[in-house]
XYZ file of C-alpha atoms in Angstrom:
760
model
C -13.334 -8.839 -43.072
C -14.292 -6.880 -46.215
C -11.802 -9.019 -48.146
C -13.772 -12.127 -47.156
C -17.026 -10.445 -48.152
C -15.578 -9.334 -51.487
C -14.467 -12.897 -52.138
C -17.933 -14.202 -51.362
C -19.425 -11.469 -53.580
C -17.335 -12.553 -56.567
C -18.193 -16.192 -55.919
C -21.915 -15.552 -55.735
C -21.862 -13.340 -58.835
C -20.283 -16.244 -60.698
C -22.903 -18.623 -59.340
C -25.723 -16.214 -60.198
C -24.468 -15.870 -63.737
C -24.109 -19.624 -63.997
C -27.745 -20.030 -62.969
C -28.700 -17.316 -65.459
C -26.805 -19.091 -68.243
C -28.169 -22.574 -67.495
C -31.014 -21.773 -69.944
C -29.028 -20.120 -72.745
C -31.956 -19.542 -75.094
C -34.777 -17.752 -73.259
C -37.835 -16.867 -75.249
C -38.354 -13.180 -76.021
C -41.220 -13.044 -73.534
C -39.378 -14.403 -70.518
C -35.895 -12.885 -71.107
C -36.694 -9.485 -69.511
C -38.257 -11.217 -66.485
C -35.216 -13.416 -65.981
C -32.849 -10.458 -66.372
C -34.928 -8.487 -63.864
C -34.816 -11.426 -61.462
C -31.036 -11.627 -61.778
C -30.619 -7.875 -61.226
C -32.991 -7.792 -58.250
C -31.296 -10.747 -56.645
C -27.839 -9.256 -57.258
C -28.956 -5.993 -55.628
C -30.357 -7.936 -52.681
C -27.051 -9.740 -52.261
C -24.996 -6.530 -52.212
C -27.441 -4.953 -49.765
C -26.831 -7.996 -47.570
C -23.042 -7.547 -47.883
C -23.317 -3.954 -46.686
C -25.465 -5.144 -43.810
C -22.880 -7.765 -42.790
C -20.150 -5.122 -42.543
C -22.196 -3.309 -39.873
C -22.038 -6.308 -37.462
C -25.750 -6.051 -36.560
C -27.333 -8.115 -33.809
C -28.916 -11.390 -35.026
C -32.448 -10.005 -34.584
C -31.637 -6.806 -36.503
C -29.922 -8.870 -39.186
C -32.969 -11.128 -39.625
C -35.322 -8.128 -39.801
C -33.133 -6.361 -42.383
C -32.870 -9.536 -44.497
C -36.657 -9.761 -44.561
C -36.876 -6.104 -45.545
C -34.259 -6.536 -48.320
C -36.032 -9.532 -49.846
C -39.411 -7.797 -49.748
C -38.079 -4.546 -51.239
C -36.378 -6.518 -54.020
C -39.786 -8.068 -54.818
C -38.309 -11.560 -54.517
C -41.117 -12.785 -52.254
C -44.504 -11.715 -50.928
C -43.669 -12.784 -47.383
C -40.473 -13.655 -45.523
C -40.296 -15.777 -42.373
C -37.019 -16.397 -40.540
C -36.883 -18.664 -37.509
C -34.583 -20.664 -35.254
C -34.950 -24.228 -33.975
C -33.016 -24.355 -30.706
C -31.201 -27.538 -29.558
C -33.462 -30.052 -27.803
C -36.566 -28.271 -29.163
C -39.022 -29.216 -31.903
C -40.566 -25.749 -32.225
C -39.620 -22.976 -34.625
C -38.896 -19.711 -32.786
C -39.937 -17.149 -35.425
C -37.745 -14.033 -35.454
C -39.273 -12.404 -38.545
C -42.777 -12.907 -40.034
C -43.899 -10.601 -42.827
C -46.894 -10.867 -45.099
C -49.565 -11.681 -42.483
C -51.380 -9.429 -39.991
C -49.494 -8.742 -36.758
C -52.261 -10.036 -34.484
C -52.312 -13.402 -36.287
C -48.583 -14.203 -36.028
C -48.872 -15.892 -32.630
C -51.154 -18.534 -34.205
C -48.230 -20.056 -36.108
C -46.627 -22.195 -33.412
C -45.022 -24.653 -35.815
C -43.293 -27.935 -34.971
C -40.539 -29.534 -37.057
C -41.756 -33.006 -36.048
C -43.296 -34.452 -39.244
C -45.714 -36.521 -37.134
C -47.053 -33.476 -35.294
C -50.405 -31.975 -36.259
C -48.741 -28.580 -35.793
C -46.216 -29.173 -38.565
C -45.900 -27.804 -42.093
C -44.248 -30.687 -43.924
C -41.886 -28.825 -46.232
C -40.582 -26.704 -43.285
C -40.058 -29.849 -41.208
C -38.285 -31.536 -44.099
C -35.872 -28.609 -44.581
C -34.850 -28.631 -40.898
C -34.517 -32.410 -40.628
C -32.596 -32.962 -43.876
C -30.636 -29.674 -43.827
C -31.654 -29.249 -47.463
C -33.843 -26.795 -49.337
C -37.526 -27.782 -49.498
C -40.134 -26.301 -51.860
C -43.881 -26.192 -51.299
C -45.162 -24.721 -54.552
C -48.727 -25.664 -53.618
C -48.302 -26.175 -49.883
C -51.829 -25.016 -48.973
C -53.268 -28.158 -50.541
C -51.425 -30.299 -47.983
C -52.037 -28.005 -44.990
C -54.288 -29.697 -42.408
C -54.563 -26.813 -39.955
C -57.747 -24.944 -40.962
C -56.824 -21.758 -39.095
C -53.383 -21.608 -40.744
C -54.982 -22.369 -44.128
C -57.481 -19.556 -43.743
C -54.913 -16.923 -42.664
C -52.410 -17.806 -45.377
C -55.124 -17.931 -48.049
C -56.503 -14.551 -46.989
C -52.948 -13.178 -47.107
C -52.578 -14.440 -50.676
C -49.710 -16.833 -49.886
C -49.922 -20.032 -51.942
C -46.379 -21.308 -52.450
C -43.216 -21.326 -50.370
C -39.560 -22.312 -50.247
C -37.620 -23.132 -47.066
C -33.817 -23.139 -46.849
C -32.009 -24.163 -43.625
C -28.852 -22.364 -42.480
C -26.256 -23.211 -39.833
C -26.135 -21.631 -36.396
C -23.632 -22.066 -33.581
C -26.456 -23.558 -31.539
C -29.427 -24.960 -33.414
C -30.661 -24.614 -36.980
C -32.078 -21.584 -38.771
C -34.898 -21.677 -41.320
C -35.259 -19.077 -44.124
C -38.736 -19.283 -45.683
C -40.100 -17.154 -48.560
C -43.712 -17.164 -49.749
C -45.193 -16.421 -53.192
C -48.672 -15.263 -54.201
C -49.394 -18.018 -56.716
C -49.026 -21.748 -57.112
C -45.645 -22.647 -58.647
C -44.134 -19.265 -57.762
C -40.706 -20.680 -56.904
C -39.430 -21.982 -60.203
C -36.084 -23.750 -60.507
C -34.099 -20.622 -61.317
C -35.449 -18.582 -58.403
C -35.068 -21.550 -56.042
C -31.415 -21.905 -57.045
C -30.755 -18.230 -56.388
C -32.424 -18.389 -52.983
C -30.409 -21.453 -52.001
C -27.157 -19.656 -52.869
C -28.305 -16.568 -51.015
C -28.958 -18.537 -47.814
C -25.230 -19.248 -47.487
C -24.786 -15.550 -46.712
C -26.977 -15.918 -43.616
C -24.601 -18.489 -42.135
C -21.572 -16.369 -43.106
C -23.020 -13.236 -41.511
C -23.904 -14.934 -38.232
C -20.546 -16.706 -38.030
C -18.790 -13.417 -38.804
C -20.564 -11.690 -35.924
C -19.704 -14.576 -33.593
C -16.032 -14.262 -34.543
C -16.106 -10.500 -33.916
C -17.861 -11.016 -30.576
C -15.324 -13.691 -29.573
C -12.464 -11.320 -30.449
C -13.997 -8.489 -28.412
C -14.526 -10.751 -25.422
C -10.983 -12.058 -25.670
C -9.502 -8.548 -25.753
C -11.710 -7.541 -22.840
C -10.641 -10.631 -20.906
C -6.935 -9.935 -21.509
C -7.354 -6.303 -20.428
C -9.251 -7.304 -17.286
C -6.644 -9.932 -16.432
C -3.849 -7.381 -16.849
C -5.609 -4.977 -14.484
C -6.079 -7.675 -11.866
C -2.463 -8.781 -12.338
C -1.320 -5.241 -11.536
C -3.539 -5.148 -8.456
C -2.192 -8.562 -7.437
C 1.393 -7.265 -7.692
C 0.445 -4.132 -5.725
C -1.035 -6.243 -2.927
C 2.047 -8.476 -2.932
C 4.184 -5.372 -2.523
C 2.066 -4.408 0.464
C 2.414 -7.882 1.982
C 6.160 -7.498 1.955
C 5.745 -4.574 4.394
C 3.996 -6.859 6.910
C 0.932 -4.640 7.483
C -1.400 -5.260 10.397
C -4.708 -6.963 9.478
C -6.714 -3.734 9.418
C -4.262 -2.082 7.017
C -4.124 -5.234 4.909
C -7.899 -5.611 4.584
C -8.436 -1.925 3.859
C -5.757 -1.940 1.146
C -6.929 -5.203 -0.456
C -10.521 -3.979 -0.655
C -9.456 -0.669 -2.167
C -6.858 -2.015 -4.629
C -9.200 -4.675 -6.048
C -11.640 -1.922 -7.051
C -9.200 0.885 -7.935
C -6.553 -1.136 -9.812
C -8.471 -4.288 -10.700
C -11.620 -2.339 -11.665
C -14.005 -4.717 -9.959
C -17.493 -3.319 -9.291
C -17.141 -3.646 -5.523
C -15.233 -5.598 -2.883
C -16.030 -6.466 0.731
C -14.169 -8.250 3.520
C -15.749 -9.925 6.523
C -14.364 -11.918 9.461
C -15.960 -14.967 11.072
C -16.801 -14.733 14.776
C -15.449 -18.099 16.031
C -17.988 -18.184 18.874
C -21.243 -17.412 17.043
C -20.296 -18.289 13.465
C -21.664 -14.966 12.181
C -19.708 -12.977 9.586
C -18.867 -9.468 10.780
C -18.481 -7.093 7.839
C -15.682 -4.594 8.354
C -14.183 -3.358 5.080
C -15.699 -2.476 1.701
C -15.045 -0.307 -1.345
C -17.671 1.118 -3.696
C -20.415 -0.957 -2.089
C -24.100 0.006 -2.468
C -25.517 1.718 0.588
C -27.234 -0.540 3.122
C -25.857 -3.847 1.835
C -24.346 -4.943 5.172
C -27.744 -4.899 6.909
C -29.251 -7.285 4.360
C -26.360 -9.693 3.730
C -26.301 -11.946 6.808
C -24.053 -15.012 6.734
C -23.558 -17.772 9.318
C -21.445 -20.928 9.233
C -24.283 -23.054 10.631
C -25.817 -24.983 7.687
C -29.094 -25.408 9.605
C -29.836 -21.680 9.550
C -31.215 -19.989 6.398
C -28.185 -17.667 6.551
C -25.995 -20.773 6.329
C -27.393 -21.854 2.949
C -25.875 -19.024 0.900
C -22.936 -19.472 -1.477
C -20.842 -17.369 0.922
C -21.569 -19.661 3.878
C -20.822 -22.764 1.809
C -17.497 -21.290 0.625
C -16.514 -20.590 4.240
C -17.423 -24.105 5.355
C -15.509 -25.922 2.607
C -12.683 -23.376 2.469
C -12.787 -23.140 -1.325
C -13.368 -20.233 -3.641
C -16.992 -19.924 -4.841
C -18.191 -18.329 -8.076
C -21.559 -17.269 -9.460
C -21.240 -15.586 -12.864
C -25.010 -14.943 -13.076
C -25.515 -13.880 -9.487
C -28.893 -12.149 -9.751
C -30.634 -15.099 -11.395
C -29.083 -17.537 -8.912
C -30.684 -15.832 -5.898
C -33.975 -16.962 -4.369
C -36.748 -14.396 -4.150
C -36.407 -12.141 -1.112
C -35.102 -8.845 0.207
C -31.520 -9.507 -0.860
C -32.479 -10.306 -4.470
C -34.716 -7.226 -4.600
C -31.790 -5.172 -3.342
C -29.349 -6.623 -5.904
C -31.810 -5.765 -8.690
C -31.348 -2.082 -7.813
C -27.562 -2.366 -8.333
C -25.374 -3.300 -11.302
C -23.844 -6.273 -9.471
C -24.176 -9.284 -11.786
C -21.299 -11.651 -10.914
C -19.792 -12.517 -7.512
C -16.755 -14.458 -6.300
C -16.207 -15.401 -2.641
C -12.568 -15.995 -1.617
C -12.096 -17.545 1.852
C -8.877 -17.044 3.823
C -7.455 -18.701 6.905
C -5.527 -17.983 10.069
C -3.719 -20.699 11.978
C -5.380 -23.331 9.770
C -8.893 -22.197 10.737
C -11.340 -20.312 8.531
C -10.909 -16.651 9.380
C -12.859 -14.578 6.870
C -13.670 -13.879 3.261
C -13.019 -11.478 0.422
C -16.079 -10.858 -1.764
C -15.508 -9.413 -5.247
C -18.344 -8.341 -7.549
C -18.402 -7.653 -11.305
C -20.851 -5.496 -13.208
C -21.844 -8.002 -15.889
C -22.769 -11.647 -16.283
C -19.690 -13.805 -16.942
C -17.279 -11.236 -15.458
C -14.990 -13.860 -13.900
C -13.039 -16.229 -16.195
C -10.781 -19.051 -15.031
C -7.559 -17.027 -15.108
C -9.158 -14.325 -12.974
C -10.465 -16.956 -10.559
C -6.943 -18.386 -10.300
C -5.562 -14.925 -9.479
C -8.199 -14.361 -6.785
C -7.510 -17.814 -5.385
C -3.828 -16.875 -5.121
C -4.843 -13.595 -3.516
C -6.807 -15.480 -0.864
C -3.732 -17.565 -0.130
C -1.609 -14.417 0.021
C -4.019 -12.811 2.505
C -3.695 -15.929 4.631
C 0.058 -15.658 4.245
C -0.030 -11.986 5.260
C -2.080 -12.713 8.388
C 0.159 -15.575 9.408
C 3.267 -13.567 8.669
C 2.069 -10.626 10.746
C 1.152 -12.912 13.637
C 4.530 -14.558 13.531
C 6.279 -11.209 13.659
C 3.956 -9.812 16.349
C 4.290 -12.819 18.644
C 7.995 -13.308 17.969
C 7.510 -17.067 17.765
C 10.726 -17.477 15.903
C 14.156 -16.708 17.181
C 16.059 -13.736 15.829
C 18.073 -15.823 13.392
C 14.979 -17.269 11.769
C 13.317 -13.879 11.659
C 16.327 -12.443 9.826
C 16.209 -15.319 7.377
C 12.522 -14.780 6.761
C 13.053 -11.070 6.273
C 15.802 -11.620 3.752
C 13.761 -14.156 1.836
C 10.735 -11.884 2.065
C 12.853 -9.196 0.463
C 13.855 -11.739 -2.152
C 10.178 -12.378 -2.771
C 9.538 -8.632 -3.017
C 12.465 -8.259 -5.435
C 11.010 -11.067 -7.499
C 7.605 -9.373 -7.466
C 9.125 -6.107 -8.643
C 10.886 -8.007 -11.384
C 7.585 -9.644 -12.384
C 6.039 -6.221 -12.955
C 8.641 -5.657 -15.704
C 7.648 -8.996 -17.328
C 11.220 -10.278 -17.838
C 12.042 -12.993 -20.391
C 12.016 -16.543 -18.967
C 15.777 -17.079 -18.758
C 16.363 -13.754 -17.011
C 13.494 -14.465 -14.611
C 14.886 -17.869 -13.639
C 18.488 -16.682 -13.295
C 17.523 -13.609 -11.289
C 15.236 -15.608 -8.993
C 18.080 -18.024 -8.162
C 20.473 -15.151 -7.603
C 18.019 -13.320 -5.325
C 17.479 -16.420 -3.176
C 21.209 -16.973 -2.696
C 21.982 -13.313 -2.056
C 19.281 -13.249 0.619
C 21.766 -15.145 2.826
C 22.150 -18.491 4.582
C 20.891 -20.336 1.519
C 24.073 -21.055 -0.379
C 22.618 -22.637 -3.510
C 19.486 -22.415 -5.645
C 18.523 -24.223 -8.857
C 15.465 -24.173 -11.109
C 14.602 -26.919 -13.573
C 11.747 -27.619 -16.011
C 10.433 -30.817 -17.546
C 8.208 -30.934 -20.640
C 5.074 -33.118 -20.859
C 5.955 -36.676 -21.819
C 9.648 -36.270 -20.986
C 11.379 -38.342 -18.298
C 14.309 -36.165 -17.290
C 14.406 -32.695 -15.756
C 16.390 -30.000 -17.575
C 18.196 -27.511 -15.335
C 17.569 -23.973 -16.610
C 19.254 -21.688 -14.068
C 21.259 -21.766 -10.855
C 23.209 -19.650 -8.414
C 25.921 -20.665 -5.967
C 29.204 -22.530 -6.134
C 27.534 -25.945 -6.422
C 26.229 -25.322 -9.944
C 29.141 -27.166 -11.550
C 28.031 -30.302 -9.718
C 24.315 -30.012 -10.264
C 24.352 -29.158 -13.964
C 25.213 -32.811 -14.697
C 22.841 -34.356 -12.134
C 19.982 -36.273 -13.762
C 16.504 -36.128 -12.210
C 13.980 -38.675 -13.504
C 10.219 -38.896 -13.013
C 10.522 -42.690 -13.090
C 10.206 -43.860 -9.493
C 11.973 -47.136 -10.306
C 15.020 -45.391 -11.731
C 17.924 -44.493 -9.394
C 17.657 -40.961 -10.807
C 14.035 -40.876 -9.654
C 14.705 -41.819 -6.026
C 15.673 -38.341 -4.854
C 13.587 -35.635 -3.098
C 13.490 -33.399 -6.179
C 11.968 -36.194 -8.277
C 9.430 -36.946 -5.526
C 8.422 -33.271 -5.422
C 7.789 -33.324 -9.187
C 5.762 -36.537 -8.987
C 3.586 -35.554 -6.011
C 3.336 -31.801 -6.542
C 4.281 -31.310 -2.861
C 7.371 -29.671 -1.282
C 10.052 -32.136 -0.200
C 12.448 -31.313 2.631
C 15.670 -33.023 3.645
C 16.503 -31.949 7.198
C 19.921 -33.640 7.315
C 21.507 -35.332 4.322
C 23.856 -37.340 6.509
C 20.839 -39.234 7.846
C 19.029 -39.681 4.516
C 19.081 -43.329 3.363
C 19.480 -44.260 -0.305
C 19.420 -41.089 -2.362
C 21.915 -42.311 -4.897
C 25.087 -40.136 -4.970
C 23.489 -37.204 -3.191
C 24.676 -37.564 0.473
C 28.388 -37.751 -0.374
C 28.058 -35.013 -2.979
C 26.185 -32.750 -0.576
C 28.883 -33.185 2.050
C 31.582 -32.294 -0.471
C 29.905 -29.037 -1.497
C 28.956 -28.142 2.075
C 25.157 -28.486 1.873
C 23.421 -30.212 4.765
C 19.709 -29.574 4.128
C 17.587 -29.056 1.055
C 14.072 -27.993 0.046
C 12.481 -28.802 -3.341
C 9.358 -26.768 -4.241
C 7.411 -27.924 -7.338
C 5.253 -25.728 -9.567
C 3.099 -26.304 -12.634
C 2.550 -24.278 -15.798
C -0.610 -24.160 -17.899
C 1.380 -25.590 -20.828
C 1.687 -28.881 -18.943
C 5.300 -28.241 -18.030
C 6.423 -28.997 -14.502
C 9.081 -27.033 -12.678
C 10.974 -27.204 -9.422
C 12.814 -24.665 -7.273
C 15.570 -26.365 -5.255
C 17.258 -24.474 -2.412
C 20.191 -25.783 -0.347
C 21.508 -24.570 3.015
C 24.679 -25.159 4.990
C 22.738 -25.864 8.206
C 20.648 -28.852 9.189
C 16.898 -28.430 9.851
C 17.042 -25.047 8.176
C 13.723 -25.169 6.336
C 10.833 -24.673 8.763
C 7.192 -24.168 7.756
C 7.479 -20.397 7.411
C 10.472 -20.630 5.138
C 8.814 -23.311 3.026
C 5.732 -21.082 2.695
C 7.884 -18.216 1.428
C 9.716 -20.435 -1.025
C 6.384 -21.873 -2.178
C 5.136 -18.351 -2.793
C 8.335 -17.596 -4.706
C 7.890 -20.737 -6.824
C 4.278 -19.756 -7.485
C 5.421 -16.283 -8.575
C 8.044 -17.824 -10.859
C 5.308 -19.887 -12.514
C 3.150 -16.771 -12.780
C 6.050 -14.833 -14.319
C 6.702 -17.520 -16.948
C 3.027 -17.613 -17.915
C 2.753 -13.811 -17.820
C 5.675 -13.546 -20.267
C 3.796 -15.808 -22.665
C 0.634 -13.709 -22.300
C 2.656 -10.527 -22.900
C 4.167 -11.937 -26.098
C 0.673 -12.768 -27.337
C -0.479 -9.240 -26.454
C 2.480 -7.624 -28.263
C 1.904 -9.844 -31.279
C -1.729 -8.759 -31.341
C -0.730 -5.075 -31.083
C 1.728 -5.513 -33.959
C -0.939 -7.201 -36.077
C -3.418 -4.417 -35.314
C -0.865 -1.712 -36.195
C 0.066 -3.466 -39.434
C -3.615 -3.659 -40.351
C -4.057 0.054 -39.585
C -1.219 0.937 -42.006
C -2.261 -1.308 -44.902
C -4.871 -0.841 -47.614
C -7.137 -3.874 -47.337
C -7.926 -4.198 -51.036
C -4.455 -3.856 -52.620
C -2.235 -4.795 -49.688
C -0.249 -1.583 -50.264
C 0.570 0.971 -47.556
C -2.447 3.228 -46.944
C -2.723 7.025 -46.620
C -1.772 7.018 -42.941
C 1.335 4.920 -43.634
C 2.216 7.147 -46.584
C 2.099 10.355 -44.520
C 4.202 8.825 -41.731
C 6.773 7.570 -44.235
C 6.861 10.869 -46.159
C 7.535 12.843 -42.978
C 10.377 10.506 -41.990
C 11.965 10.431 -45.435
C 11.819 14.243 -45.795
C 13.647 14.614 -42.479
C 16.317 12.199 -43.729
C 16.624 13.870 -47.154
C 16.894 17.290 -45.516
C 19.737 16.088 -43.296
C 21.573 14.392 -46.176
C 20.859 17.232 -48.652
C 19.405 14.775 -51.125
C 16.329 14.908 -53.341
C 13.051 13.049 -53.445
C 10.191 13.152 -55.954
C 6.515 12.697 -55.166
C 4.247 11.389 -57.940
C 0.497 11.354 -57.306
C -1.297 9.047 -59.754
C -5.012 9.287 -60.554
C -6.612 6.660 -62.824
C -8.494 8.202 -65.750
C -12.042 6.944 -66.282
C -12.042 4.683 -63.239
C -15.475 5.910 -62.109
C -16.966 4.893 -65.452
C -15.602 1.367 -65.063
C -16.825 1.156 -61.493
C -20.312 2.408 -62.394
C -20.771 0.409 -65.583
C -19.126 -2.877 -64.667
C -19.611 -2.928 -60.907
C -17.391 -2.754 -57.851
C -15.782 -6.187 -58.426
C -14.432 -4.908 -61.721
C -13.237 -1.702 -60.062
C -11.558 -3.709 -57.318
C -9.817 -5.871 -59.941
C -8.507 -2.744 -61.713
C -7.180 -1.206 -58.491
C -5.533 -4.451 -57.410
C -3.900 -5.129 -60.785
C -2.720 -1.511 -61.244
C -1.180 -1.623 -57.773
C 0.681 -4.832 -58.704
C 1.862 -3.405 -62.032
C 3.076 -0.196 -60.394
C 4.941 -2.155 -57.731
C 6.736 -4.247 -60.361
C 7.762 -1.139 -62.291
C 9.468 0.482 -59.303
C 12.881 -0.041 -57.776
C 13.283 -1.389 -54.265
C 13.994 2.109 -52.941
C 10.690 3.545 -54.201
C 7.669 3.658 -51.879
C 4.210 2.982 -53.367
C 0.924 3.474 -51.512
C -2.785 3.712 -52.226
C -3.952 6.966 -50.662
C -7.654 6.662 -51.431
C -10.196 5.851 -54.141
C -8.321 5.503 -57.416
C -5.295 7.532 -56.247
C -1.803 6.138 -55.693
C 1.306 7.947 -54.460
C 4.943 7.111 -55.247
C 8.061 8.443 -53.516
C 11.154 8.168 -55.748
C 14.598 8.843 -54.316
C 16.995 6.957 -56.618
C 17.205 9.373 -59.577
C 20.365 11.208 -60.592
C 18.734 13.818 -62.802
C 15.493 14.912 -64.416
C 15.913 12.493 -67.346
C 16.131 9.501 -65.010
C 13.002 10.701 -63.224
C 11.149 11.130 -66.543
C 12.146 7.571 -67.435
C 10.591 6.367 -64.204
C 7.375 8.302 -64.986
C 7.262 6.527 -68.366
C 7.345 3.225 -66.508
C 4.566 4.316 -64.168
C 2.327 5.387 -67.056
C 3.042 2.161 -68.895
C 2.257 0.119 -65.762
C -1.139 1.802 -65.451
C -1.919 1.241 -69.135
C -1.471 -2.554 -69.070
C -4.425 -4.633 -70.258
C -6.582 -5.976 -67.417
C -8.876 -8.961 -67.949
C -12.093 -9.132 -65.964
C -14.391 -12.062 -66.712
C -14.926 -11.775 -70.503
C -13.866 -8.129 -70.735
C -10.559 -6.477 -71.558
C -10.018 -3.217 -69.682
C -7.446 -0.572 -70.509
C -7.026 2.518 -68.419
C -4.687 5.496 -68.422
C -3.367 7.644 -65.610
C -2.745 11.309 -64.880
C 0.351 12.034 -62.794
C 1.341 15.154 -60.879
C 4.967 15.445 -59.730
C 6.753 17.654 -57.197
C 10.416 17.488 -56.189
C 11.872 18.236 -52.775
C 13.677 20.570 -52.228
C 13.596 22.004 -55.793
C 9.884 22.890 -55.705
C 9.160 23.182 -52.008
C 10.612 23.146 -48.520
C 8.006 21.209 -46.563
C 5.669 18.228 -46.781
C 2.392 20.173 -47.027
C 3.572 22.252 -49.993
C 5.017 19.176 -51.669
C 1.627 17.454 -51.523
C -0.239 20.557 -52.722
C 2.126 21.119 -55.643
C 1.827 17.513 -56.805
C -1.967 17.698 -56.477
C -2.051 20.938 -58.464
C 0.108 19.465 -61.205
C -2.234 16.465 -61.318
C -5.205 18.831 -61.628
C -3.529 20.538 -64.589
C -2.995 17.188 -66.336
C -6.663 16.306 -65.829
C -7.778 19.716 -67.075
C -5.617 19.481 -70.201
C -6.889 16.128 -71.394
C -5.641 13.521 -68.913
C -3.222 10.639 -69.656
C 0.173 12.146 -68.943
C 2.281 13.814 -66.293
C 3.318 17.312 -65.334
C 6.037 18.558 -63.008
C 5.093 21.206 -60.483
C 7.492 23.694 -62.076
C 5.776 23.264 -65.496
C 7.459 24.064 -68.800
C 7.661 27.816 -68.233
C 9.134 27.876 -64.756
C 8.280 27.179 -61.153
C 4.733 27.324 -59.907
C 4.328 29.739 -57.015
C 1.874 29.258 -54.184
C -0.026 32.236 -55.621
C -0.462 30.311 -58.888
C -1.911 27.418 -56.895
C -4.466 29.607 -55.153
C -5.397 31.514 -58.345
C -4.791 29.139 -61.255
């Protein structure tokens, strides 16, 4: 960010100087005033830059801007306001220069026809251009405003609009005499206003980044809790164990504020609360829910979610509640967002999972999707437990379900490792086939806008046949008249109970008979990229795929889709981590490795040199007179010197050398490719010459020299700390003896001992 600010600083300095030079021949009387104006405005701009780097809140930023302009004596009053969308009124955030008790009088409209309008302010907002009222009191029709402003000594004003994400901002300055805002000052103020937009946009970008990182972290936590619950489902827990674990895991692993589970009494319609984690005391006595829409308890978001069987969300829960005991109770807690997830049993509404967050906007769409899947998985767990408990299926089907359930569990365990897409697809097919009685499995994907499916993975002996089979989304095409194509078009599972009795179907019946498959199930799934996918499973028995098996395969297909999307999210996360680490190891101004990177590299290279019995030299470079340049010519000039010196040093070094900026005007170089002292001295000549190159800044030519301290490992020292201290001490000696040169740690009269360093 500071790079952007530095760029804007240089740009504005150029613009300020251009404004200053527009009148090249000032009279002797006005030259000091104009120079003072330029200096004060420049100081105000740099104060604003420092403020931007602190990421203040908009209100704090506006207040500080007003303070900066007043302290720079660029105005006698500063007003900053916002015109919100669909509003004609200016919402003043800062008003200086008038008594506090009189500020509320200035309710100003931007409608030019309104009697509560100040025309030049209205004009600035409407035209998005600077407007000047150098004698605005003469046109002011509001007597009360006229009196207050006159008594406050404010007679002229300038208004500059600035952009906001929502609405328009207005930056108004007032002067104490008619004609206060002359052309030069007006130009400076107009340029300055661009910084307001930049600062506010910069904060919005930082806030968006923080929210995105927070959202990714929250989604990862809920993904882990989702996988943990899926693992539990594979153990077929009884409902009480399931509900207790779900409620606990959502809070412990997912880090929700609280979670509750209630079941619907089918006779009375009342919700009976039974399980909760981290819930505020006494909540269950106040939260009464009934399915009957006639009752007051049937008008809540929870009751509506139960009636329509769909997930319900309120991301500003407190403000959505009507006045009453429940709202008063919620005010005493930190619950600010709520999601209600209904679940079913035997196709009837059975209960709900309520999840609460501790801030407004806690639930984003990806989190809602995960909770929606969780609700379906709870339903699946209840149904699965009932099926096992009642033994509705024969032993053969139960064994099949168990094996495929294990396959689903294996897939879930694999998902936790976030495998790459191809491995995920291949392993999923292999797991399905190895589960038994399903002798073939294939997975294909089709990109948006494409007609034909592309097979990505398969398992089973029939792969040689299916790899050449074309599946089209075109219903009129022969390749589109097969169950797999229908599944992709409709988004619904397609089952073939007996291929020998399936009419049409192109070449499929004969082919199926040849490879020994008699029934088939095609389960579609969708990805957020717009891709469609399909899991196709074949069996050697007719009527093999009953509802329970289709549900399991549907869950597997859903997990495959989740795994593919999770891989993409993980790559984005790793990319972001790499970017953050690279930023943490790089000096922002010069682009060179920073001190932290230098120390890490030095430690590694010393270990390598020690093992290989080689040598390495450390040269610490300090620019002579840099502070004088920085103080006399300004930070932009200093930045230009540091940047150009860094570039010159880099060009003077071999590829094996390592250059870094370790702080201020100090650079460090690690040199390993020298055969003897003469070669090293030659390299030091190059470094000194690189630092001494002419640097042009605006109309100035800058020359600078450097002092260099050198230590050699292992000749001078046996560890990193001593190596750094010896080089620093040698540098100190160069500085003390007149600067502009270099000195080895062993000096001309022999090695420097540590005692010499402590008592020079």
